[in-house]
mmCIF file of C-alpha atoms in Angstrom:
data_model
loop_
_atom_site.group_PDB
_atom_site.id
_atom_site.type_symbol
_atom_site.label_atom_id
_atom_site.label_comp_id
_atom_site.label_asym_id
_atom_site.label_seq_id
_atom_site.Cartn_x
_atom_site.Cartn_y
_atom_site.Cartn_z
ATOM 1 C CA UNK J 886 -153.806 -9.136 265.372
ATOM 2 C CA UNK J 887 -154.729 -5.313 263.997
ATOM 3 C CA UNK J 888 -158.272 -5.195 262.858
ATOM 4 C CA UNK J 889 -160.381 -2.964 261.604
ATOM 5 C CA UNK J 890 -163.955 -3.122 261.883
ATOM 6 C CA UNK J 891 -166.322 -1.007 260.208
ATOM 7 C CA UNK J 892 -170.363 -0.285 260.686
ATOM 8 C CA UNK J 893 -172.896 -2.317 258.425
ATOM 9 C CA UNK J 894 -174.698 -1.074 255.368
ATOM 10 C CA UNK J 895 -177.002 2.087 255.417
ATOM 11 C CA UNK J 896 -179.752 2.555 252.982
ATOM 12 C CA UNK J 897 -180.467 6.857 253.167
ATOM 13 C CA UNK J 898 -182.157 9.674 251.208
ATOM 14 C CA UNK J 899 -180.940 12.416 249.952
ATOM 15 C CA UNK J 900 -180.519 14.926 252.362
ATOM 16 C CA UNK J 901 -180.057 12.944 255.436
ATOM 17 C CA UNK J 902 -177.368 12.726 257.507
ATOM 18 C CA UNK J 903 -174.948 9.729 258.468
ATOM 19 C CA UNK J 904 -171.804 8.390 260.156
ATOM 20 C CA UNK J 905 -170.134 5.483 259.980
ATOM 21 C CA UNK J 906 -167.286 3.991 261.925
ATOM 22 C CA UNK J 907 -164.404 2.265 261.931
ATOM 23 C CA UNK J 908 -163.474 0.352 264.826
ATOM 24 C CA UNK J 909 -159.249 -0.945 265.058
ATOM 25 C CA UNK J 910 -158.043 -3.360 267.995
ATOM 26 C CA UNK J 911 -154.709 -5.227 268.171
ATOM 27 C CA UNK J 912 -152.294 -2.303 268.195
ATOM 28 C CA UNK J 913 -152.298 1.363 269.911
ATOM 29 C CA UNK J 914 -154.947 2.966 267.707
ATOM 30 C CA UNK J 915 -153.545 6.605 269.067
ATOM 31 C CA UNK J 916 -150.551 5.988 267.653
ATOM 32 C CA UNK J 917 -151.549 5.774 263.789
ATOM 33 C CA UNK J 918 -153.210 7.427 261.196
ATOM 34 C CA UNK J 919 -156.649 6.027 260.149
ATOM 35 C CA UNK J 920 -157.677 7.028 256.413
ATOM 36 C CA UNK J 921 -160.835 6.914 254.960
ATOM 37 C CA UNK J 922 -161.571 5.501 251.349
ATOM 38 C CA UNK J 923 -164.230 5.627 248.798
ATOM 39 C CA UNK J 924 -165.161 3.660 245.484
ATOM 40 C CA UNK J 925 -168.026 4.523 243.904
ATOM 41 C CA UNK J 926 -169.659 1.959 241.688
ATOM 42 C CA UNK J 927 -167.650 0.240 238.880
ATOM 43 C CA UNK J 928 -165.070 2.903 239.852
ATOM 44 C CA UNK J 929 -161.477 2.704 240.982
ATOM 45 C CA UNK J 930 -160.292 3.613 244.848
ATOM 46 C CA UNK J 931 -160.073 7.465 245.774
ATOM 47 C CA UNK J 932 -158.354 8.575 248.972
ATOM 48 C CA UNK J 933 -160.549 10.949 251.191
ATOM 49 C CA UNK J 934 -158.767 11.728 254.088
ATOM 50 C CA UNK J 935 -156.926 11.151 257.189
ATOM 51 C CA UNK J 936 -156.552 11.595 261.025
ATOM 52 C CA UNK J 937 -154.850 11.100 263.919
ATOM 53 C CA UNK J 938 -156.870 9.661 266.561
ATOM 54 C CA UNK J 939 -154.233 11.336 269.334
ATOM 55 C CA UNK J 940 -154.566 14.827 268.627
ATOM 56 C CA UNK J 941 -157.506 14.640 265.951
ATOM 57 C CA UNK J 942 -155.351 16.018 263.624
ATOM 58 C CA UNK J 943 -157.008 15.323 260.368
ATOM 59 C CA UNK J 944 -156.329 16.220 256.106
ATOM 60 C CA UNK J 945 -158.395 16.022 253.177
ATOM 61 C CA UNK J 946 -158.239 15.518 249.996
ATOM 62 C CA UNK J 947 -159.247 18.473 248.403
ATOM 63 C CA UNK J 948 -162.069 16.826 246.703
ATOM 64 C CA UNK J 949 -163.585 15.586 249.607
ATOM 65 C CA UNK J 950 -163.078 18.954 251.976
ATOM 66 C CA UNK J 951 -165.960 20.718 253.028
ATOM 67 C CA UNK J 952 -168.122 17.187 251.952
ATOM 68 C CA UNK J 953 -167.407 15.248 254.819
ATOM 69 C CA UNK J 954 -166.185 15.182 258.176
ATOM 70 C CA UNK J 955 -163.594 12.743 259.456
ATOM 71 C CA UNK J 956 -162.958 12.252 263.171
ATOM 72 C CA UNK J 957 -162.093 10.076 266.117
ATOM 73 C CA UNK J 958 -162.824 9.035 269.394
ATOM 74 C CA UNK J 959 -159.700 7.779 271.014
ATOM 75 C CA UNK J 960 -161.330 6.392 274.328
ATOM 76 C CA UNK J 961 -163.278 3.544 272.117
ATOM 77 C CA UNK J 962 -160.326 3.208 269.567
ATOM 78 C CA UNK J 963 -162.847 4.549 266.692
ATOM 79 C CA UNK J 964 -162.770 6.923 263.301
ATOM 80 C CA UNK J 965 -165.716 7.836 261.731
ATOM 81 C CA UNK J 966 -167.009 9.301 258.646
ATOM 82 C CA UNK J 967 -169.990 11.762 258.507
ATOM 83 C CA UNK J 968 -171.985 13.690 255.850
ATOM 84 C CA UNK J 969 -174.514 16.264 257.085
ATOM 85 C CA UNK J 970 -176.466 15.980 254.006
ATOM 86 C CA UNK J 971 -176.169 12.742 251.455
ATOM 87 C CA UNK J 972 -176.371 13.138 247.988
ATOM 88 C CA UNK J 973 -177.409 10.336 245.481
ATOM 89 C CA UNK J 974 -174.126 10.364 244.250
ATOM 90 C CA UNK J 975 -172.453 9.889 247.784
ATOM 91 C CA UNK J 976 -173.478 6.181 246.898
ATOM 92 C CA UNK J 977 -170.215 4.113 247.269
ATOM 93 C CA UNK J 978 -168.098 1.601 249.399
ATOM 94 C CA UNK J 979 -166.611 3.592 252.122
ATOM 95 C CA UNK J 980 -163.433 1.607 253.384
ATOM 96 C CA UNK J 981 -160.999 2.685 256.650
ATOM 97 C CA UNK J 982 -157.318 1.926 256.278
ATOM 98 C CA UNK J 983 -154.152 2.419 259.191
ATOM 99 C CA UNK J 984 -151.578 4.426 257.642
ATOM 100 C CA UNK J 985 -148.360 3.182 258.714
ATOM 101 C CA UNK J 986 -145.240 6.031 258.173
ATOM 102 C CA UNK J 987 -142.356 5.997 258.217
ATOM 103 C CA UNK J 988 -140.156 8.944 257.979
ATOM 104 C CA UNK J 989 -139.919 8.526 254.372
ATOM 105 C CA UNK J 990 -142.779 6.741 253.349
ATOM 106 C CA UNK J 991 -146.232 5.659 254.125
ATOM 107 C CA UNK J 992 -148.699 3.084 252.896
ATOM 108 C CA UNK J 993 -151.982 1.654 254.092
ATOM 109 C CA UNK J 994 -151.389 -1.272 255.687
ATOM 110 C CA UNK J 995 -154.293 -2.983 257.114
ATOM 111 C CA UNK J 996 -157.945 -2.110 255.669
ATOM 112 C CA UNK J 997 -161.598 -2.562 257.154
ATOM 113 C CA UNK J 998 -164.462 -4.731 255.565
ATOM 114 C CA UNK J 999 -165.899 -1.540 254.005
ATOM 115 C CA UNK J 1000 -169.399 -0.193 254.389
ATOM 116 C CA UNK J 1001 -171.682 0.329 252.012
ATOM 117 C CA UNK J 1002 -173.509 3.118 251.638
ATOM 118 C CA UNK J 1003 -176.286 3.248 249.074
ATOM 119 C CA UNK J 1004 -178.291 7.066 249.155
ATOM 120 C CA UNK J 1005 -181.904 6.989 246.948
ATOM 121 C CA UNK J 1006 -183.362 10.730 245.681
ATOM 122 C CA UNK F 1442 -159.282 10.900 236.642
ATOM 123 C CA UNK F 1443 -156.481 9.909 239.190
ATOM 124 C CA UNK F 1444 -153.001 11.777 238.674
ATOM 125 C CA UNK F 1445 -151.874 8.301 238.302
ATOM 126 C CA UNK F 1446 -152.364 6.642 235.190
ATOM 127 C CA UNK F 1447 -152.745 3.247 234.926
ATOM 128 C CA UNK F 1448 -153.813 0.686 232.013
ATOM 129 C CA UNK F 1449 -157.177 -0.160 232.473
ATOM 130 C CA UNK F 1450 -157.002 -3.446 232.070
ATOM 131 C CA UNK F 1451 -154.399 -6.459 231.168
ATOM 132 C CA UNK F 1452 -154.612 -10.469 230.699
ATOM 133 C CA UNK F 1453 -152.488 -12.976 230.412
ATOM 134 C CA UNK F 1454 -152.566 -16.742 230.720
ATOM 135 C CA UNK F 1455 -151.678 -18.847 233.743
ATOM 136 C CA UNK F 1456 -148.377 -19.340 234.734
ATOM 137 C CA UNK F 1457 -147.567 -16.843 232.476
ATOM 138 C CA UNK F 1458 -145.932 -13.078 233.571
ATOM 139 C CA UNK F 1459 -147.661 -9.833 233.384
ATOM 140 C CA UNK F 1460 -146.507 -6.117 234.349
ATOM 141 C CA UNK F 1461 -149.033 -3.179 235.297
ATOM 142 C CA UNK F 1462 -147.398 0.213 235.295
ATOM 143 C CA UNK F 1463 -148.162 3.359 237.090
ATOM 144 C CA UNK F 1464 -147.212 6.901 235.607
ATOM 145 C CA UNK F 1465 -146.569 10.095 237.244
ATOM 146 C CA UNK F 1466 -145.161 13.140 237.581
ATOM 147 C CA UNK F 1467 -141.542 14.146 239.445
ATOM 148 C CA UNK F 1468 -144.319 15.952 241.911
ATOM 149 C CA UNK F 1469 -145.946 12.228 242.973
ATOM 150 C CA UNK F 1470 -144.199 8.942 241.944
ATOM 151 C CA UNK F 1471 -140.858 10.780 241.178
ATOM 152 C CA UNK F 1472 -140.772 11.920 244.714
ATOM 153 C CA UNK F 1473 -142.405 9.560 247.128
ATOM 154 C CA UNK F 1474 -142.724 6.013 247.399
ATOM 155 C CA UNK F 1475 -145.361 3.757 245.406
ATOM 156 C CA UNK F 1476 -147.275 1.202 247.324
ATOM 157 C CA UNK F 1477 -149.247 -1.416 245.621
ATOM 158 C CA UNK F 1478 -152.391 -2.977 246.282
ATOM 159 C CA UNK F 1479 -155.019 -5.723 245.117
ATOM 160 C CA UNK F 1480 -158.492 -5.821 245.460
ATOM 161 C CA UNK F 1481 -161.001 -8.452 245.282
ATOM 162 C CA UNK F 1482 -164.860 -7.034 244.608
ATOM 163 C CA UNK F 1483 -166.256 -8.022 247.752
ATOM 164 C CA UNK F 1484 -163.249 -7.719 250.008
ATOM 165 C CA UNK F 1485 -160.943 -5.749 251.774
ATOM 166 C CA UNK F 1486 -158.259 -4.180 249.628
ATOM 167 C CA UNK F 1487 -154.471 -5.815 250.804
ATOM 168 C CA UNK F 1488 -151.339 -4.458 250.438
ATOM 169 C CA UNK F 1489 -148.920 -6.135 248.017
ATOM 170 C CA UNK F 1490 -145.870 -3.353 247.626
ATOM 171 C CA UNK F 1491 -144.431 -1.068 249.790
ATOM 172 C CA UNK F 1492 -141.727 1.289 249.960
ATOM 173 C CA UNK F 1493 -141.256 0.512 246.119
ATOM 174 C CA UNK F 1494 -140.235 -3.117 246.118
ATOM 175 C CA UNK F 1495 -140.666 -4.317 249.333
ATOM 176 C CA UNK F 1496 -143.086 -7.061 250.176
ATOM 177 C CA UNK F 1497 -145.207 -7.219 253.694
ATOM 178 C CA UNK F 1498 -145.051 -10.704 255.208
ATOM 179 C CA UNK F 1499 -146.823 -13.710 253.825
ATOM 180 C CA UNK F 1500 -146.926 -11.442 250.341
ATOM 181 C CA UNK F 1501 -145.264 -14.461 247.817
ATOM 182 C CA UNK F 1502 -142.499 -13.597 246.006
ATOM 183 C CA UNK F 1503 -144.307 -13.894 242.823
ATOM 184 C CA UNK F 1504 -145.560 -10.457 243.160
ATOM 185 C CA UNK F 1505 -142.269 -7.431 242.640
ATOM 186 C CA UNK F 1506 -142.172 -4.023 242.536
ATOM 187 C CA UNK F 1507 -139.920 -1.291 241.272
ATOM 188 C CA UNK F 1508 -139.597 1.943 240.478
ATOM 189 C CA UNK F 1509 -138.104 4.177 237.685
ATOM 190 C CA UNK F 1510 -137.890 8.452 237.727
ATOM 191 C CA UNK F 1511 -141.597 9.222 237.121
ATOM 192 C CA UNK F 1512 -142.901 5.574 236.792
ATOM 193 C CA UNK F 1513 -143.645 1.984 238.731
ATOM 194 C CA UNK F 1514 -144.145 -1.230 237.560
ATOM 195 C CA UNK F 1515 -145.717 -4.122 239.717
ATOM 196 C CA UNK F 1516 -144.831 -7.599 237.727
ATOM 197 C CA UNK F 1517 -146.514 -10.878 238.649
ATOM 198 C CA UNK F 1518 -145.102 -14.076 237.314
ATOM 199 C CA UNK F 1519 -146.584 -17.458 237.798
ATOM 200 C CA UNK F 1520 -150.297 -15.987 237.219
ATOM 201 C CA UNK F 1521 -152.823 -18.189 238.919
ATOM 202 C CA UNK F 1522 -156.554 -17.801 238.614
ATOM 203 C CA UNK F 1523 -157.048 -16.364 242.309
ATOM 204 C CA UNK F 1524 -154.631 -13.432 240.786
ATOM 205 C CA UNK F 1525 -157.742 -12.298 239.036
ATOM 206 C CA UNK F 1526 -158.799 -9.143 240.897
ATOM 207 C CA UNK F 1527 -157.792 -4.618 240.525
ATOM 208 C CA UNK F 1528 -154.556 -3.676 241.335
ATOM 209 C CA UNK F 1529 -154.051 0.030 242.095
ATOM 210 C CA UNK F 1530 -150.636 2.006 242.740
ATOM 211 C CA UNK F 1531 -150.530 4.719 245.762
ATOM 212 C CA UNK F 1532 -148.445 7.167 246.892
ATOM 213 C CA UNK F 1533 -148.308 9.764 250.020
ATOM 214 C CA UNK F 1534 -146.555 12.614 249.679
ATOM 215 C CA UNK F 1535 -144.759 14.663 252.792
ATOM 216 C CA UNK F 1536 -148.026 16.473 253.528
ATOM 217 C CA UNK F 1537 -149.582 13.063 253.917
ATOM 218 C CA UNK F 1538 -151.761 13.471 251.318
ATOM 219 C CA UNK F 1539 -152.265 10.222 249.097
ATOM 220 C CA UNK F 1540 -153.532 9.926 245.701
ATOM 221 C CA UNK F 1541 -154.482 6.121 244.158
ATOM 222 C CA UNK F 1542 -154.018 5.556 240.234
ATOM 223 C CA UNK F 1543 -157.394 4.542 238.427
ATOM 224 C CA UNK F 1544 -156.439 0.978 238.704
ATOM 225 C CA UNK F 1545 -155.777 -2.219 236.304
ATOM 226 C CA UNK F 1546 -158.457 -5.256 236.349
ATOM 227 C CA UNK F 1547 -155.869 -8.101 235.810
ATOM 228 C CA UNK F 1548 -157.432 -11.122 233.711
ATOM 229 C CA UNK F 1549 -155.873 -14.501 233.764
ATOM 230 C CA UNK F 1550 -157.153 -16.319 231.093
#
């Protein structure tokens, strides 16, 4: 069964720093993309980014480049998400997603629990 | 504001049918596949669409997707009450970059 498991909650302050993870199991994590996801409060889903665990290959959306850093360790099957300073507004769900292709198409087809991650000034 | 324009919101009663479209461009939906997803506050989005109007396994057949030039629709019949949650069109283009539309809050009265 795929899975994707994702850190807890984090209550930070502006300013620090943070990563989260995203842990899959059930299929050959090297062989998928892993994306990363955020909804900010009352707000809709906005893609981030994505990377291949295999070569650490990795795109961003251009609103999220240069805000966060996405990356992988493929020995313990994990993506994570890191900010090297929060911002109140970084507040948000953060949710992982496996991004199945095809050669035509691609979709995300299994999702993590989603982390919160709430940032006070 | 997503690229993807969805109605914010739509109702209808139970057992009744309801459509939720998703407009593009010939640069996004008019050229790439639409997937289509529903989200529950509180839990993991799930996949509903695919590849247009394809449905992953254990997906009923209530829920259908298709496509038109610069446009998707994702149709529900049957509503039920646990239908009550966001539903949100995506796309990825070739450079793998994806894009969500703002999303429709589906109310079933």
């Amino acid at each position: 069964e795929v899975q994707l498991v994702q850190s807890g909650a984090e209550v930070k302050k502006s300013g620090e720093s943070l990563k989260i993870s995203c842990k899959g199991s059930g299929y050959t994590f090297t062989s998928y993309w892993i994306g990363w996801v955020r909804q900010m409060p009352g707000k809709g889903l906005e893609w981030m980014g994505i990377i291949f665990p295999s070569d650490s290959d990795t795109t961003y959306s251009p609103s999220f480049q240069g805000q966060v850093t996405i990356s992988a360790d493929r020995s313990i099957s994990t993506a994570y998400l890191q900010w090297s300073s929060l911002k109140a507004s970084d507040t948000a769900i953060y949710s992982c997603a496996r991004l199945y292709c095809t050669r035509t198409s691609c979709y995300f087809d299994y999702w993590g629990q989603g982390t919160l991650v709430t940032v006070s000034s | 504001q997503s690229v993807l324009t969805q109605p914010p919101s739509v109702s209808a009663a139970p057992g009744q049918k309801v459509t939720i479209s998703c407009s593009g461009s010939s640069s996004d939906i008019g050229n790439n596949y639409v997937s289509w997803y529903q989200h529950l506050p509180g839990t993991a989005p799930k996949l509903l669409i695919y590849d247009n109007n394809k449905r992953p396994s254990g997906i009923p057949d209530r829920f259908s997707g298709s496509k038109s030039g610069t446009s998707a629709t994702l149709g529900i019949t049957g509503l039920q009450t646990g239908d009550e949650a966001d539903y949100y069109c995506g796309i990825w283009d070739s450079d793998l970059r994806g894009v969500f539309g703002g999303g429709t809050k589906l109310t079933v009265l």
